[in-house]
Short mmCIF file of N, CA, C and O in Angstrom, two decimals:
data_model
loop_
_atom_site.label_atom_id
_atom_site.label_comp_id
_atom_site.label_asym_id
_atom_site.label_seq_id
_atom_site.Cartn_x
_atom_site.Cartn_y
_atom_site.Cartn_z
N UNK A 38 -4.70 23.42 -5.87
CA UNK A 38 -5.54 23.12 -7.44
C UNK A 38 -7.28 23.03 -6.58
O UNK A 38 -7.53 21.77 -6.63
N UNK A 39 -8.17 23.69 -7.48
CA UNK A 39 -9.34 23.59 -7.75
C UNK A 39 -9.56 22.66 -8.76
O UNK A 39 -9.60 23.10 -9.73
N UNK A 40 -10.26 21.36 -8.25
CA UNK A 40 -10.58 20.60 -9.31
C UNK A 40 -12.54 20.60 -9.07
O UNK A 40 -12.95 20.80 -8.36
N UNK A 41 -13.46 20.00 -10.08
CA UNK A 41 -14.36 20.66 -10.36
C UNK A 41 -14.84 19.19 -10.84
O UNK A 41 -14.35 18.62 -11.72
N UNK A 42 -16.05 18.52 -9.70
CA UNK A 42 -16.51 17.07 -10.35
C UNK A 42 -17.91 17.34 -11.12
O UNK A 42 -18.82 18.28 -10.49
N UNK A 43 -18.12 17.18 -12.17
CA UNK A 43 -19.73 16.85 -12.41
C UNK A 43 -20.18 15.88 -12.80
O UNK A 43 -19.43 14.63 -12.74
N UNK A 44 -21.83 15.62 -12.30
CA UNK A 44 -22.81 14.65 -13.21
C UNK A 44 -22.44 12.97 -11.43
O UNK A 44 -22.31 12.27 -11.78
N UNK A 45 -22.40 14.07 -10.80
CA UNK A 45 -22.51 13.50 -9.30
C UNK A 45 -23.78 12.83 -9.67
O UNK A 45 -24.93 13.40 -9.63
N UNK A 46 -24.26 11.75 -8.88
CA UNK A 46 -25.10 10.95 -8.62
C UNK A 46 -25.53 11.28 -7.95
O UNK A 46 -24.79 12.58 -6.71
N UNK A 47 -26.77 11.82 -7.25
CA UNK A 47 -27.27 12.77 -6.51
C UNK A 47 -27.87 12.60 -4.72
O UNK A 47 -27.72 13.60 -4.07
N UNK A 48 -27.25 11.68 -4.85
CA UNK A 48 -26.78 10.69 -3.60
C UNK A 48 -25.50 11.05 -2.86
O UNK A 48 -25.19 10.35 -1.74
N UNK A 49 -25.07 11.06 -3.39
CA UNK A 49 -23.57 10.88 -3.14
C UNK A 49 -23.17 12.35 -2.47
O UNK A 49 -23.64 13.23 -2.28
N UNK A 50 -22.33 12.18 -1.19
CA UNK A 50 -22.04 12.67 0.08
C UNK A 50 -21.15 13.61 0.32
O UNK A 50 -19.59 12.97 -0.73
N UNK A 51 -21.26 14.39 0.43
CA UNK A 51 -19.63 15.64 0.80
C UNK A 51 -18.52 14.13 0.80
O UNK A 51 -17.53 14.76 1.02
N UNK A 52 -18.93 13.91 2.62
CA UNK A 52 -17.40 12.31 3.40
C UNK A 52 -17.25 11.49 2.02
O UNK A 52 -16.21 11.28 1.73
N UNK A 53 -18.57 11.35 1.48
CA UNK A 53 -17.33 10.45 0.67
C UNK A 53 -16.66 10.58 -0.95
O UNK A 53 -15.63 9.91 -1.57
N UNK A 54 -17.44 11.94 -1.18
CA UNK A 54 -16.38 12.46 -1.92
C UNK A 54 -14.46 12.78 -1.97
O UNK A 54 -13.73 12.27 -2.36
N UNK A 55 -14.60 13.49 -0.36
CA UNK A 55 -13.59 13.18 0.23
C UNK A 55 -12.81 12.61 0.27
O UNK A 55 -11.81 12.26 -0.09
N UNK A 56 -13.30 11.41 0.59
CA UNK A 56 -12.75 10.02 1.04
C UNK A 56 -12.37 9.98 -0.40
O UNK A 56 -11.01 9.17 -0.25
N UNK A 57 -12.92 9.91 -1.19
CA UNK A 57 -12.80 9.85 -2.77
C UNK A 57 -11.30 9.85 -3.30
O UNK A 57 -10.25 9.51 -3.79
N UNK A 58 -11.20 11.57 -3.24
CA UNK A 58 -10.21 12.47 -3.56
C UNK A 58 -9.02 11.82 -2.63
O UNK A 58 -7.83 12.32 -2.70
N UNK A 59 -9.11 11.75 -1.45
CA UNK A 59 -8.34 11.39 -0.11
C UNK A 59 -7.28 10.20 -0.85
O UNK A 59 -6.09 10.14 -0.06
N UNK A 60 -7.91 9.45 -1.08
CA UNK A 60 -6.98 8.26 -1.92
C UNK A 60 -5.87 8.50 -2.70
O UNK A 60 -4.47 7.71 -3.15
N UNK A 61 -5.53 9.79 -3.17
CA UNK A 61 -4.90 10.58 -3.88
C UNK A 61 -3.89 11.67 -3.35
O UNK A 61 -2.58 11.96 -3.88
N UNK A 62 -4.53 12.32 -1.97
CA UNK A 62 -3.85 13.46 -1.51
C UNK A 62 -4.03 13.64 -0.41
O UNK A 62 -5.60 13.65 -0.17
N UNK A 63 -3.83 15.13 0.23
CA UNK A 63 -5.11 15.82 1.21
C UNK A 63 -5.53 16.12 0.58
O UNK A 63 -5.49 17.48 -0.63
N UNK A 64 -7.13 16.67 1.19
CA UNK A 64 -7.99 17.39 0.72
C UNK A 64 -8.00 18.80 1.49
O UNK A 64 -8.47 18.46 2.85
N UNK A 65 -7.89 19.87 0.64
CA UNK A 65 -8.37 20.89 1.30
C UNK A 65 -9.31 21.92 1.80
O UNK A 65 -9.90 22.06 2.78
N UNK A 66 -10.45 21.24 1.02
CA UNK A 66 -12.03 21.79 0.99
C UNK A 66 -12.63 20.44 0.06
O UNK A 66 -12.35 20.50 -0.79
N UNK A 67 -13.81 20.44 0.78
CA UNK A 67 -14.57 19.66 -0.51
C UNK A 67 -15.83 20.76 -0.14
O UNK A 67 -16.58 20.78 0.83
N UNK A 68 -16.69 20.62 -1.36
CA UNK A 68 -17.90 21.54 -1.49
C UNK A 68 -18.22 20.99 -2.68
O UNK A 68 -18.95 20.96 -3.83
N UNK A 69 -19.60 20.58 -1.99
CA UNK A 69 -20.93 19.56 -2.58
C UNK A 69 -22.12 21.24 -3.09
O UNK A 69 -22.15 21.60 -1.68
N UNK A 70 -22.35 20.98 -4.32
CA UNK A 70 -23.36 22.48 -4.29
C UNK A 70 -24.24 21.42 -4.28
O UNK A 70 -25.42 20.78 -5.06
N UNK A 71 -25.16 22.57 -3.46
CA UNK A 71 -26.85 22.23 -2.89
C UNK A 71 -27.73 22.97 -3.42
O UNK A 71 -27.52 24.78 -4.22
N UNK A 72 -29.10 22.77 -3.93
CA UNK A 72 -30.28 24.11 -4.35
C UNK A 72 -30.88 23.89 -2.74
O UNK A 72 -30.69 24.00 -1.99
N UNK A 73 -30.76 25.44 -2.96
CA UNK A 73 -31.39 26.51 -1.93
C UNK A 73 -32.47 25.59 -2.06
O UNK A 73 -33.05 25.96 -0.36
N UNK A 74 -32.79 25.61 -2.05
CA UNK A 74 -34.43 25.02 -2.20
C UNK A 74 -35.09 24.03 -1.03
O UNK A 74 -35.29 23.86 -0.33
N UNK A 75 -34.67 22.78 -2.26
CA UNK A 75 -34.63 21.49 -1.43
C UNK A 75 -33.18 20.92 -0.27
O UNK A 75 -34.17 19.74 0.30
N UNK A 76 -32.36 21.41 -0.83
CA UNK A 76 -31.14 21.35 0.15
C UNK A 76 -30.22 19.87 -0.70
O UNK A 76 -29.20 19.04 0.28
N UNK A 77 -31.12 19.12 -1.19
CA UNK A 77 -30.54 18.28 -2.03
C UNK A 77 -29.44 18.62 -3.49
O UNK A 77 -29.16 20.06 -3.77
N UNK A 78 -28.92 17.38 -4.21
CA UNK A 78 -27.13 17.85 -3.66
C UNK A 78 -27.33 18.37 -5.80
O UNK A 78 -28.57 17.87 -6.83
N UNK A 79 -26.97 19.29 -6.51
CA UNK A 79 -27.37 19.50 -8.05
C UNK A 79 -26.28 19.02 -8.59
O UNK A 79 -26.31 19.20 -10.05
N UNK A 80 -25.83 17.94 -8.46
CA UNK A 80 -25.09 16.54 -9.40
C UNK A 80 -23.47 17.30 -9.76
O UNK A 80 -22.82 16.73 -10.42
N UNK A 81 -23.22 19.03 -9.03
CA UNK A 81 -22.09 19.07 -9.21
C UNK A 81 -20.80 19.33 -7.62
O UNK A 81 -21.80 19.66 -6.53
N UNK A 82 -19.68 19.21 -7.49
CA UNK A 82 -18.61 19.80 -6.76
C UNK A 82 -17.62 19.98 -7.36
O UNK A 82 -16.60 20.11 -8.23
N UNK A 83 -17.05 20.89 -5.92
CA UNK A 83 -15.30 21.59 -5.48
C UNK A 83 -15.02 20.71 -5.01
O UNK A 83 -14.75 20.45 -3.58
N UNK A 84 -13.55 19.83 -5.61
CA UNK A 84 -12.58 19.92 -4.58
C UNK A 84 -10.93 20.36 -4.44
O UNK A 84 -11.19 20.29 -6.02
N UNK A 85 -10.32 20.84 -3.22
CA UNK A 85 -9.11 21.37 -3.59
C UNK A 85 -8.10 21.00 -2.90
O UNK A 85 -9.09 21.00 -1.89
N UNK A 86 -6.90 21.37 -3.63
CA UNK A 86 -5.83 19.90 -3.00
C UNK A 86 -5.24 20.60 -2.99
O UNK A 86 -4.73 21.09 -4.31
N UNK A 87 -4.01 21.29 -2.33
CA UNK A 87 -2.89 22.02 -1.82
C UNK A 87 -1.43 21.41 -3.01
O UNK A 87 -1.11 22.45 -3.28
N UNK A 88 -1.81 20.20 -3.12
CA UNK A 88 -0.44 19.73 -3.56
C UNK A 88 -0.82 19.42 -5.25
O UNK A 88 -1.40 18.48 -5.77
N UNK A 89 -0.61 20.29 -6.24
CA UNK A 89 -0.58 19.97 -7.60
C UNK A 89 -0.43 18.50 -8.12
O UNK A 89 -1.19 17.93 -8.99
N UNK A 90 0.58 18.26 -8.33
CA UNK A 90 0.71 16.59 -8.41
C UNK A 90 -0.57 15.80 -7.92
O UNK A 90 -0.99 14.33 -8.17
N UNK A 91 -0.88 15.97 -6.75
CA UNK A 91 -1.84 15.04 -5.64
C UNK A 91 -3.20 15.34 -6.93
O UNK A 91 -4.18 14.29 -7.45
N UNK A 92 -3.27 16.61 -6.92
CA UNK A 92 -4.60 16.68 -7.64
C UNK A 92 -4.45 16.49 -8.95
O UNK A 92 -5.62 16.09 -9.21
N UNK A 93 -3.42 16.21 -10.13
CA UNK A 93 -3.15 15.81 -11.15
C UNK A 93 -3.92 14.25 -11.02
O UNK A 93 -4.29 13.94 -12.14
N UNK A 94 -2.79 13.68 -10.17
CA UNK A 94 -3.39 12.24 -10.21
C UNK A 94 -5.04 11.61 -9.42
O UNK A 94 -5.03 10.73 -10.20
N UNK A 95 -5.82 12.50 -8.90
CA UNK A 95 -6.83 12.54 -9.05
C UNK A 95 -7.79 13.00 -10.22
O UNK A 95 -8.50 11.89 -10.03
N UNK A 96 -7.44 13.92 -10.45
CA UNK A 96 -8.13 13.92 -12.25
C UNK A 96 -8.19 12.99 -12.52
O UNK A 96 -8.86 12.21 -13.05
N UNK A 97 -6.71 12.28 -12.81
CA UNK A 97 -6.70 11.56 -14.01
C UNK A 97 -7.08 9.83 -14.17
O UNK A 97 -7.83 9.05 -14.73
N UNK A 98 -7.29 9.86 -12.53
CA UNK A 98 -7.48 8.32 -11.89
C UNK A 98 -9.42 8.49 -11.58
O UNK A 98 -9.82 7.52 -12.04
N UNK A 99 -9.83 9.63 -11.71
CA UNK A 99 -11.14 9.72 -11.14
C UNK A 99 -11.72 9.83 -12.03
O UNK A 99 -13.16 10.13 -12.42
N UNK A 100 -11.56 10.62 -13.52
CA UNK A 100 -12.06 11.28 -14.10
C UNK A 100 -12.95 10.18 -14.91
O UNK A 100 -11.77 8.42 -15.39
N UNK A 101 -14.34 10.27 -15.17
CA UNK A 101 -15.46 9.13 -16.17
C UNK A 101 -15.02 7.93 -15.20
O UNK A 101 -15.80 6.54 -15.39
N UNK A 102 -15.29 7.79 -13.61
CA UNK A 102 -14.58 6.59 -12.33
C UNK A 102 -16.87 6.40 -12.19
O UNK A 102 -17.87 7.73 -12.44
N UNK A 103 -17.08 5.59 -12.23
CA UNK A 103 -18.77 5.04 -11.66
C UNK A 103 -18.44 5.33 -10.46
O UNK A 103 -18.00 5.02 -9.00
N UNK A 104 -19.37 6.82 -9.89
CA UNK A 104 -19.26 6.88 -8.01
C UNK A 104 -21.21 7.04 -8.58
O UNK A 104 -21.70 7.41 -8.54
N UNK A 105 -21.68 5.85 -7.03
CA UNK A 105 -22.91 5.53 -7.29
C UNK A 105 -23.38 4.96 -8.47
O UNK A 105 -23.21 3.93 -9.25
N UNK A 106 -24.27 5.99 -9.31
CA UNK A 106 -25.28 4.99 -10.56
C UNK A 106 -24.68 5.98 -11.53
O UNK A 106 -25.00 5.70 -12.78
N UNK A 107 -23.76 7.21 -11.75
CA UNK A 107 -22.79 7.86 -12.39
C UNK A 107 -21.48 7.76 -12.82
O UNK A 107 -20.65 7.57 -12.27
N UNK A 108 -20.92 8.72 -13.88
CA UNK A 108 -19.93 8.04 -14.01
C UNK A 108 -19.44 10.04 -14.32
O UNK A 108 -19.93 10.52 -15.34
N UNK A 109 -18.50 10.16 -12.94
CA UNK A 109 -18.49 11.00 -12.85
C UNK A 109 -17.27 11.90 -13.91
O UNK A 109 -16.17 10.95 -14.92
N UNK A 110 -16.95 13.62 -13.72
CA UNK A 110 -16.14 14.23 -14.53
C UNK A 110 -14.99 15.32 -14.05
O UNK A 110 -16.26 15.34 -12.86
N UNK A 111 -14.20 14.64 -13.78
CA UNK A 111 -13.40 15.49 -12.87
C UNK A 111 -11.90 16.31 -14.38
O UNK A 111 -11.66 15.66 -14.76
N UNK A 112 -12.47 17.32 -13.56
CA UNK A 112 -11.26 18.99 -14.50
C UNK A 112 -10.57 19.97 -13.64
O UNK A 112 -11.59 20.13 -12.34
N UNK A 113 -10.13 20.64 -14.17
CA UNK A 113 -9.52 21.80 -13.48
C UNK A 113 -10.65 23.09 -13.53
O UNK A 113 -11.05 23.55 -14.37
N UNK A 114 -10.77 23.40 -12.35
CA UNK A 114 -11.33 24.61 -11.98
C UNK A 114 -10.89 25.50 -12.74
O UNK A 114 -10.37 25.70 -12.51
N UNK A 115 -12.31 26.09 -13.66
CA UNK A 115 -11.59 27.79 -14.03
C UNK A 115 -12.08 29.00 -13.72
O UNK A 115 -13.14 28.81 -13.39
N UNK A 116 -11.37 29.52 -12.88
CA UNK A 116 -11.49 30.79 -12.07
C UNK A 116 -11.70 31.88 -12.80
O UNK A 116 -12.27 32.42 -12.05
N UNK A 117 -10.99 32.04 -13.77
CA UNK A 117 -11.41 33.17 -13.98
C UNK A 117 -12.69 33.55 -14.86
O UNK A 117 -12.90 34.50 -14.71
N UNK A 118 -13.71 32.23 -15.36
CA UNK A 118 -14.35 32.13 -15.78
C UNK A 118 -15.69 32.93 -14.52
O UNK A 118 -16.48 33.61 -15.13
N UNK A 119 -15.51 31.88 -13.46
CA UNK A 119 -16.16 31.85 -12.44
C UNK A 119 -16.32 33.50 -11.77
O UNK A 119 -16.89 33.94 -11.51
N UNK A 120 -15.20 33.77 -12.23
CA UNK A 120 -14.85 35.18 -11.26
C UNK A 120 -15.73 36.59 -12.64
O UNK A 120 -15.88 37.37 -11.35
N UNK A 121 -15.46 36.54 -13.31
CA UNK A 121 -16.28 37.44 -14.70
C UNK A 121 -17.45 37.12 -14.25
O UNK A 121 -18.46 38.65 -14.36
N UNK A 122 -18.62 36.60 -13.40
CA UNK A 122 -19.63 36.74 -13.45
C UNK A 122 -20.25 36.90 -11.99
O UNK A 122 -21.03 37.29 -11.88
N UNK A 123 -18.90 37.36 -11.35
CA UNK A 123 -19.69 37.72 -9.96
C UNK A 123 -19.47 39.01 -9.94
O UNK A 123 -20.35 39.54 -9.24
N UNK A 124 -18.48 40.06 -10.98
CA UNK A 124 -18.62 41.53 -11.14
C UNK A 124 -19.47 42.42 -11.94
O UNK A 124 -19.58 42.95 -12.34
#
């Protein structure tokens, strides 16, 4: 299951994010979205977890959790909308 994590502190690293989600299960991939100009975080990321039960546990436990200086928002990534924008 692919999760969208929003409202990330700009200083949060991909490794920190991955370890946060690994508390709830296996993390297949973790992708912190970076600004192409400066290479700084855009404040959101995608985390993929292969087991839906573990992803749901991570989502319910980490949504509205304070990480760094921000309360993050975690929800299931909507694949259909993203795919429609590509084509």
